[in-house]
Short mmCIF file of C-alpha atoms and ligand atoms in Angstrom, two decimals:
data_model
loop_
_atom_site.label_atom_id
_atom_site.label_comp_id
_atom_site.label_asym_id
_atom_site.label_seq_id
_atom_site.Cartn_x
_atom_site.Cartn_y
_atom_site.Cartn_z
CA MET A 1 1.11 26.30 4.66
CA ALA A 2 -0.17 22.98 3.26
CA ALA A 3 3.44 21.75 2.99
CA VAL A 4 4.13 22.66 6.63
CA LEU A 5 0.95 20.91 7.78
CA ARG A 6 1.89 17.81 5.77
CA SER A 7 5.41 17.71 7.25
CA SER A 8 4.06 18.18 10.78
CA LEU A 9 1.52 15.39 10.38
CA LEU A 10 4.14 13.07 8.89
CA ALA A 11 6.50 13.85 11.80
CA ALA A 12 3.62 13.16 14.20
CA ALA A 13 3.06 9.81 12.41
CA ARG A 14 6.44 8.70 13.81
CA SER A 15 6.02 10.02 17.38
CA PRO A 16 5.36 7.27 19.97
CA ARG A 17 4.24 9.96 22.49
CA LEU A 18 1.55 11.32 20.14
CA GLU A 19 0.59 7.80 19.19
CA ARG A 20 -0.16 6.99 22.84
CA ALA A 21 -2.19 10.19 23.22
CA ILE A 22 -4.19 9.94 19.98
CA THR A 23 -4.95 6.22 20.13
CA ARG A 24 -6.43 6.77 23.61
CA LEU A 25 -8.90 9.43 22.44
CA PRO A 26 -12.40 7.99 22.81
CA VAL A 27 -13.46 9.07 19.32
CA SER A 28 -10.42 7.83 17.38
CA ARG A 29 -11.57 4.31 16.48
CA GLU A 30 -14.85 5.59 15.07
CA VAL A 31 -13.06 8.05 12.78
CA VAL A 32 -10.36 5.55 11.85
CA ALA A 33 -13.05 3.06 10.75
CA ARG A 34 -13.47 5.10 7.57
CA PHE A 35 -9.99 3.99 6.45
CA VAL A 36 -9.42 0.73 8.36
CA ALA A 37 -11.51 -2.44 7.95
CA GLY A 38 -11.42 -3.57 11.59
CA THR A 39 -8.99 -5.32 13.90
CA THR A 40 -9.27 -9.04 13.15
CA VAL A 41 -8.65 -11.43 10.25
CA GLU A 42 -12.42 -12.03 10.18
CA ASP A 43 -13.03 -8.28 9.73
CA ALA A 44 -10.53 -8.19 6.86
CA VAL A 45 -12.00 -11.25 5.13
CA ARG A 46 -15.56 -9.92 5.50
CA THR A 47 -14.52 -6.61 3.90
CA ALA A 48 -12.69 -8.49 1.14
CA GLU A 49 -15.82 -10.51 0.37
CA THR A 50 -17.93 -7.35 0.10
CA LEU A 51 -15.44 -5.71 -2.26
CA LEU A 52 -15.09 -8.87 -4.37
CA ARG A 53 -18.88 -9.06 -4.70
CA SER A 54 -18.86 -5.45 -5.93
CA GLY A 55 -16.44 -6.40 -8.74
CA CYS A 56 -13.17 -5.16 -7.19
CA PHE A 57 -10.00 -7.07 -6.28
CA VAL A 58 -8.33 -6.62 -2.89
CA SER A 59 -4.93 -6.27 -1.28
CA ILE A 60 -5.06 -6.73 2.48
CA ASP A 61 -2.51 -5.06 4.75
CA TYR A 62 -2.02 -6.16 8.37
CA LEU A 63 -1.16 -2.82 9.96
CA GLY A 64 2.20 -2.43 11.68
CA GLU A 65 5.60 -0.97 10.84
CA ASP A 66 9.06 -0.16 12.24
CA THR A 67 9.14 -3.26 14.44
CA THR A 68 12.25 -3.45 16.60
CA ASP A 69 11.27 -6.64 18.41
CA LEU A 70 11.98 -10.02 16.83
CA ALA A 71 9.05 -11.71 18.58
CA LEU A 72 6.65 -9.09 17.19
CA ALA A 73 8.07 -9.54 13.70
CA ALA A 74 7.57 -13.32 13.99
CA ALA A 75 4.00 -12.76 15.25
CA THR A 76 3.33 -10.60 12.17
CA VAL A 77 4.45 -13.49 9.93
CA GLU A 78 2.00 -15.80 11.73
CA GLN A 79 -0.79 -13.24 11.33
CA TYR A 80 -0.14 -13.09 7.57
CA ARG A 81 -0.05 -16.90 7.32
CA THR A 82 -3.43 -17.08 9.05
CA LEU A 83 -4.75 -14.30 6.79
CA VAL A 84 -3.66 -15.89 3.50
CA THR A 85 -5.05 -19.27 4.61
CA ALA A 86 -8.42 -17.62 5.33
CA LEU A 87 -8.35 -15.76 1.99
CA GLY A 88 -7.43 -19.01 0.23
CA ARG A 89 -10.78 -20.49 1.30
CA LEU A 90 -12.67 -17.89 -0.75
CA PRO A 91 -13.77 -19.11 -4.19
CA GLN A 92 -11.92 -16.19 -5.83
CA ALA A 93 -8.61 -17.82 -4.82
CA GLN A 94 -9.20 -20.55 -7.44
CA VAL A 95 -7.89 -18.99 -10.65
CA ALA A 96 -5.68 -20.45 -13.38
CA THR A 97 -1.92 -20.26 -12.91
CA GLY A 98 -0.65 -17.15 -14.61
CA ALA A 99 -4.00 -15.33 -14.39
CA VAL A 100 -4.40 -12.10 -12.44
CA ARG A 101 -5.22 -13.01 -8.84
CA PRO A 102 -8.14 -11.15 -7.23
CA LEU A 103 -6.68 -11.77 -3.76
CA GLU A 104 -3.44 -10.21 -2.58
CA VAL A 105 -1.77 -9.19 0.66
CA SER A 106 0.48 -6.15 1.06
CA VAL A 107 3.45 -6.44 3.40
CA LYS A 108 5.77 -3.86 4.97
CA LEU A 109 9.26 -5.27 5.47
CA SER A 110 9.79 -2.99 8.48
CA ALA A 111 6.99 -4.94 10.20
CA LEU A 112 8.92 -8.15 9.48
CA GLY A 113 12.12 -7.04 11.22
CA GLN A 114 13.97 -5.07 8.50
CA ALA A 115 14.87 -2.38 11.07
CA LEU A 116 16.31 -4.82 13.64
CA PRO A 117 19.87 -3.72 14.43
CA ARG A 118 21.33 -7.20 13.91
CA ASP A 119 20.61 -9.00 10.65
CA GLY A 120 17.42 -7.02 9.99
CA HIS A 121 17.73 -7.37 6.22
CA ALA A 122 18.21 -11.17 6.35
CA ILE A 123 15.44 -11.62 8.94
CA ALA A 124 12.96 -9.60 6.87
CA ARG A 125 13.88 -11.60 3.76
CA GLU A 126 13.36 -14.92 5.56
CA HIS A 127 10.04 -13.73 7.04
CA ALA A 128 8.80 -12.44 3.68
CA HIS A 129 9.78 -15.77 2.10
CA ARG A 130 7.58 -17.64 4.62
CA ILE A 131 4.63 -15.35 3.85
CA CYS A 132 5.10 -15.80 0.09
CA ALA A 133 5.24 -19.60 0.46
CA ALA A 134 1.96 -19.61 2.43
CA ALA A 135 0.39 -17.19 -0.06
CA GLU A 136 1.40 -19.33 -3.02
CA ALA A 137 -0.17 -22.40 -1.40
CA SER A 138 -3.41 -20.41 -0.94
CA GLY A 139 -3.68 -18.83 -4.40
CA VAL A 140 -2.97 -15.36 -3.03
CA TRP A 141 -0.45 -12.83 -4.33
CA VAL A 142 1.91 -10.64 -2.27
CA THR A 143 3.12 -7.10 -2.92
CA VAL A 144 5.88 -5.52 -0.81
CA ASP A 145 5.00 -1.95 0.20
CA ALA A 146 7.51 0.92 -0.11
CA GLU A 147 8.52 2.75 3.04
CA ASP A 148 10.94 5.63 3.66
CA HIS A 149 13.91 6.05 1.30
CA THR A 150 16.47 4.62 3.75
CA THR A 151 14.84 1.20 3.18
CA THR A 152 14.53 1.30 -0.62
CA ASP A 153 17.78 -0.50 -1.53
CA SER A 154 17.22 -3.24 1.04
CA THR A 155 13.57 -3.67 0.01
CA LEU A 156 14.26 -3.84 -3.73
CA SER A 157 17.10 -6.30 -3.23
CA ILE A 158 14.88 -8.56 -1.07
CA VAL A 159 12.14 -8.44 -3.73
CA ARG A 160 14.69 -9.27 -6.45
CA GLU A 161 15.90 -12.33 -4.49
CA LEU A 162 12.42 -13.56 -3.60
CA ARG A 163 11.23 -13.27 -7.19
CA ALA A 164 13.56 -16.18 -8.04
CA ASP A 165 11.17 -18.40 -6.03
CA PHE A 166 7.98 -16.33 -6.42
CA PRO A 167 8.05 -14.60 -9.83
CA TRP A 168 4.60 -13.09 -9.20
CA LEU A 169 5.82 -11.05 -6.19
CA GLY A 170 4.92 -7.38 -6.62
CA THR A 171 6.73 -4.29 -5.43
CA VAL A 172 5.98 -0.59 -4.98
CA LEU A 173 7.83 2.39 -6.41
CA GLN A 174 7.27 5.96 -5.21
CA ALA A 175 7.21 8.65 -7.90
CA TYR A 176 8.42 11.34 -5.48
CA LEU A 177 11.86 9.71 -5.25
CA ARG A 178 14.34 11.06 -7.79
CA ARG A 179 15.67 7.53 -8.42
CA THR A 180 12.29 6.03 -9.34
CA GLU A 181 12.24 6.68 -13.07
CA ASP A 182 15.48 4.65 -13.32
CA ASP A 183 14.04 1.98 -11.01
CA CYS A 184 11.00 1.72 -13.28
CA ARG A 185 13.27 1.15 -16.28
CA ALA A 186 15.27 -1.47 -14.40
CA LEU A 187 12.29 -3.33 -12.95
CA ALA A 188 9.59 -3.20 -15.65
CA GLY A 189 10.71 -6.48 -17.25
CA PRO A 190 8.49 -9.44 -18.25
CA GLY A 191 6.36 -10.82 -15.42
CA SER A 192 7.01 -7.86 -13.09
CA ARG A 193 4.18 -6.34 -11.06
CA ILE A 194 4.97 -2.76 -10.10
CA ARG A 195 2.61 -0.61 -8.06
CA LEU A 196 3.33 3.04 -8.81
CA CYS A 197 2.27 5.51 -6.11
CA LYS A 198 3.24 9.13 -5.41
CA GLY A 199 4.81 8.36 -2.01
CA ALA A 200 3.57 8.97 1.52
CA TYR A 201 6.64 9.78 3.69
CA ASP A 202 8.40 13.04 4.54
CA GLU A 203 11.53 12.80 2.41
CA PRO A 204 14.47 15.24 2.10
CA VAL A 205 14.88 17.28 -1.05
CA ALA A 206 18.21 15.55 -1.76
CA VAL A 207 16.38 12.32 -2.62
CA ALA A 208 12.81 13.40 -3.37
CA PHE A 209 10.76 15.94 -5.31
CA ARG A 210 8.88 18.01 -2.76
CA GLU A 211 6.73 20.24 -4.94
CA ARG A 212 3.37 18.72 -5.88
CA ALA A 213 3.82 19.64 -9.58
CA GLU A 214 7.23 17.93 -9.67
CA VAL A 215 5.84 14.77 -8.02
CA ASP A 216 2.92 14.68 -10.47
CA ALA A 217 5.25 15.15 -13.46
CA SER A 218 7.52 12.38 -12.16
CA TYR A 219 4.49 10.10 -11.73
CA LEU A 220 3.52 10.58 -15.37
CA ARG A 221 7.09 9.92 -16.60
CA CYS A 222 7.30 6.74 -14.49
CA LEU A 223 3.88 5.63 -15.66
CA ALA A 224 4.95 6.05 -19.29
CA VAL A 225 7.96 3.79 -18.62
CA LEU A 226 5.78 1.14 -16.95
CA THR A 227 3.03 1.15 -19.58
CA ALA A 228 5.61 0.86 -22.38
CA GLY A 229 7.39 -1.94 -20.45
CA ALA A 230 6.77 -5.67 -20.43
CA GLY A 231 5.33 -6.00 -16.90
CA TYR A 232 1.96 -5.48 -15.23
CA PRO A 233 1.59 -1.85 -14.06
CA MET A 234 -0.52 -1.22 -10.96
CA ILE A 235 -1.63 2.41 -11.05
CA ALA A 236 -2.13 3.40 -7.41
CA SER A 237 -3.65 6.86 -7.22
CA HIS A 238 -6.89 8.70 -6.52
CA ASP A 239 -5.78 11.71 -8.54
CA PRO A 240 -8.18 12.42 -11.45
CA ALA A 241 -5.32 13.83 -13.56
CA VAL A 242 -3.26 10.65 -13.05
CA LEU A 243 -6.25 8.44 -13.84
CA ALA A 244 -6.99 10.36 -17.04
CA ALA A 245 -3.34 10.20 -18.16
CA ALA A 246 -3.21 6.49 -17.32
CA GLN A 247 -6.21 5.80 -19.50
CA VAL A 248 -4.55 7.51 -22.47
CA GLY A 249 -1.24 5.73 -21.72
CA VAL A 250 -2.67 2.21 -21.58
CA GLN A 251 -4.72 2.82 -24.72
CA SER A 252 -1.76 4.05 -26.73
CA ALA A 253 0.32 1.11 -25.46
CA GLN A 254 -2.61 -1.10 -26.65
CA ARG A 255 -2.88 -2.83 -23.30
CA LYS A 256 -5.95 -4.94 -22.69
CA ALA A 257 -7.92 -4.52 -19.44
CA GLU A 258 -6.23 -7.57 -17.92
CA GLU A 259 -2.75 -6.16 -18.59
CA TYR A 260 -2.78 -3.45 -15.88
CA GLU A 261 -4.86 -2.43 -12.89
CA TYR A 262 -5.95 0.58 -10.92
CA GLN A 263 -5.49 0.58 -7.15
CA MET A 264 -7.03 2.79 -4.48
CA LEU A 265 -7.20 2.84 -0.70
CA TYR A 266 -10.18 1.57 1.27
CA GLY A 267 -12.47 4.48 2.14
CA ILE A 268 -11.06 6.91 -0.43
CA ARG A 269 -13.04 7.71 -3.59
CA ALA A 270 -15.14 4.52 -3.26
CA ASP A 271 -17.53 5.87 -5.93
CA GLU A 272 -14.65 6.17 -8.42
CA GLN A 273 -13.50 2.64 -7.54
CA GLN A 274 -16.97 1.34 -8.42
CA ARG A 275 -17.20 3.45 -11.59
CA LEU A 276 -13.86 2.16 -12.91
CA ALA A 277 -14.75 -1.46 -12.06
CA ALA A 278 -18.18 -1.15 -13.72
CA ALA A 279 -16.44 0.19 -16.85
CA GLY A 280 -14.55 -3.11 -17.12
CA ASN A 281 -11.26 -2.15 -15.47
CA HIS A 282 -9.37 -4.18 -12.91
CA VAL A 283 -9.57 -2.20 -9.66
CA ARG A 284 -7.84 -3.39 -6.52
CA VAL A 285 -8.73 -1.86 -3.16
CA TYR A 286 -6.00 -1.74 -0.50
CA VAL A 287 -7.63 -2.76 2.77
CA PRO A 288 -5.75 -2.25 6.03
CA TYR A 289 -6.82 -3.91 9.28
CA GLY A 290 -5.37 -4.37 12.76
CA ASP A 291 -4.72 -2.41 15.94
CA GLN A 292 -1.60 -0.61 14.75
CA TRP A 293 -3.49 1.95 12.65
CA TYR A 294 -1.79 5.10 13.93
CA GLY A 295 1.02 5.60 11.34
CA TYR A 296 -1.25 4.64 8.42
CA PHE A 297 -4.03 6.93 9.61
CA MET A 298 -1.71 9.92 10.13
CA ARG A 299 -0.34 9.54 6.59
CA ARG A 300 -3.93 9.66 5.27
CA LEU A 301 -4.53 12.86 7.26
CA ALA A 302 -1.32 14.36 5.84
CA GLU A 303 -2.51 13.68 2.27
CA ARG A 304 -5.65 15.70 2.65
CA PRO A 305 -6.19 18.53 5.12
CA ALA A 306 -9.98 18.00 4.78
CA ASN A 307 -9.47 14.66 6.53
CA LEU A 308 -7.88 16.47 9.45
CA GLY A 309 -10.97 18.68 9.66
CA PHE A 310 -13.14 15.56 9.67
CA PHE A 311 -11.04 14.12 12.55
CA LEU A 312 -11.11 17.36 14.55
CA ARG A 313 -14.87 17.83 14.06
CA ALA A 314 -15.50 14.26 15.28
CA LEU A 315 -13.28 15.00 18.27
CA THR A 316 -15.17 18.17 19.14
CA ALA A 317 -18.54 16.46 18.71
CA GLY A 318 -17.30 13.56 20.87
CA ASN A 319 -16.23 15.93 23.62
CA GLY A 320 -19.21 18.20 23.36
P1 FDA B 1 -3.15 13.10 -4.36
O1 FDA B 1 -2.60 13.03 -2.97
O2 FDA B 1 -2.65 14.17 -5.26
O3 FDA B 1 -4.73 13.15 -4.27
C1 FDA B 1 -5.57 13.32 -5.38
C2 FDA B 1 -7.02 13.33 -4.93
O4 FDA B 1 -7.35 12.07 -4.36
C3 FDA B 1 -7.32 14.32 -3.82
O5 FDA B 1 -7.62 15.58 -4.36
C4 FDA B 1 -8.53 13.67 -3.16
O6 FDA B 1 -9.67 13.85 -3.93
C5 FDA B 1 -8.16 12.22 -3.22
N1 FDA B 1 -7.39 11.80 -2.03
C6 FDA B 1 -6.07 11.51 -1.99
N2 FDA B 1 -5.70 11.12 -0.74
C7 FDA B 1 -6.80 11.21 -0.01
C8 FDA B 1 -7.06 10.93 1.36
N3 FDA B 1 -6.10 10.52 2.20
N4 FDA B 1 -8.33 11.11 1.81
C9 FDA B 1 -9.31 11.50 0.98
N5 FDA B 1 -9.13 11.77 -0.32
C10 FDA B 1 -7.90 11.63 -0.81
N6 FDA B 1 2.65 5.14 -0.39
C11 FDA B 1 3.90 4.71 -0.05
O7 FDA B 1 4.76 5.52 0.25
N7 FDA B 1 4.18 3.38 -0.04
C12 FDA B 1 3.26 2.43 -0.40
O8 FDA B 1 3.57 1.24 -0.38
C13 FDA B 1 1.96 2.88 -0.78
N8 FDA B 1 1.00 2.00 -1.14
C14 FDA B 1 -0.20 2.47 -1.67
C15 FDA B 1 -1.13 1.58 -2.18
C16 FDA B 1 -2.27 2.05 -2.81
C17 FDA B 1 -3.24 1.07 -3.38
C18 FDA B 1 -2.50 3.46 -2.90
C19 FDA B 1 -3.70 4.00 -3.58
C20 FDA B 1 -1.61 4.33 -2.34
C21 FDA B 1 -0.46 3.86 -1.71
N9 FDA B 1 0.46 4.73 -1.14
C22 FDA B 1 1.69 4.26 -0.76
C23 FDA B 1 0.06 6.14 -0.86
C24 FDA B 1 0.47 7.07 -1.98
O9 FDA B 1 1.86 7.19 -2.01
C25 FDA B 1 -0.15 8.46 -1.79
O10 FDA B 1 0.31 9.00 -0.59
C26 FDA B 1 -1.67 8.49 -1.82
O11 FDA B 1 -2.20 7.56 -2.73
C27 FDA B 1 -2.19 9.87 -2.20
O12 FDA B 1 -1.75 10.20 -3.49
P2 FDA B 1 -2.72 10.27 -4.79
O13 FDA B 1 -1.95 9.70 -5.93
O14 FDA B 1 -3.98 9.58 -4.48
O15 FDA B 1 -2.90 11.77 -5.16
#
């Protein structure tokens, strides 16, 4: 039943018709505000400042994905350039070269034109390069998000090329993909920054583990590869079992606190984010902002049926 609900919500996440209906509901924005920091660069920077003051790092995501319009992709690049310039004015942007950067942006290549029918791959690479150049000038890092499995080869090859100019560029691997343990081995070299997450899309069994226990086991195998590797693992999960295993893994690999980080989403387990940060860990909070919240929000509902209840209750109260 939970698996069916998850698949239905993930299918709904890609339906333009449902998007139009749900984003018009009067209550939606209020409910979405739990997971999304607002709509403007100012909203994102304000939230970043609050989190930085609380001892966390941030990764800011300008919401949007699956762009099939070149002008929109170019506008997204400009939005990111404005964002990294604003983040670069914060005192936390001034850290020594080579040190862990408290400020980061997360970028989806499908928002930069990767899905355009003509030259999508090359356009996304060029757009991502422009964002990385602006980020570097501002003292901000970039990590490229992982999307559905049809984009993985293109995304990893763009990251590989861009790392020649921007060796600090991070990437995301999804433990639910059967290929990911091998990708971890291939990519965990010196200087790499790999965010390991479970994976948030509805993937076919041919390429992905679909049972929760299989995904969790894969996550732990991938984590072991990353913690034993020479790079900087970014452990992106809210799962207490993953967090406990990670703690044991980094200890036995004798990693210092500045040699890995935990990452969680804005609005999810905020108390645990604070607890880990207070205990001396690096904790980065992924903060999305913008108008295009629909796909992101639906994936958060799919992860936890209780969130759907929260949405439906708000809807009923709003209509009542
Ligand atoms: P799991 O889903 O097993 O949840 C464990 C516990 O965490 C739950 O019992 C609950 O307590 C809490 N929890 C989890 N999700 C919740 C939610 N939505 N609401 C409330 N509580 C919740 N995916 C992807 O495909 N590409 C990407 O680039 C990224 N990027 C990314 C960045 C960061 C910083 C994070 C934390 C996650 C991602 N993800 C992602 C999403 C990721 O793949 C995954 O879908 C979610 O993190 C949920 O998986 P967990 O590991 O948290 O465990």
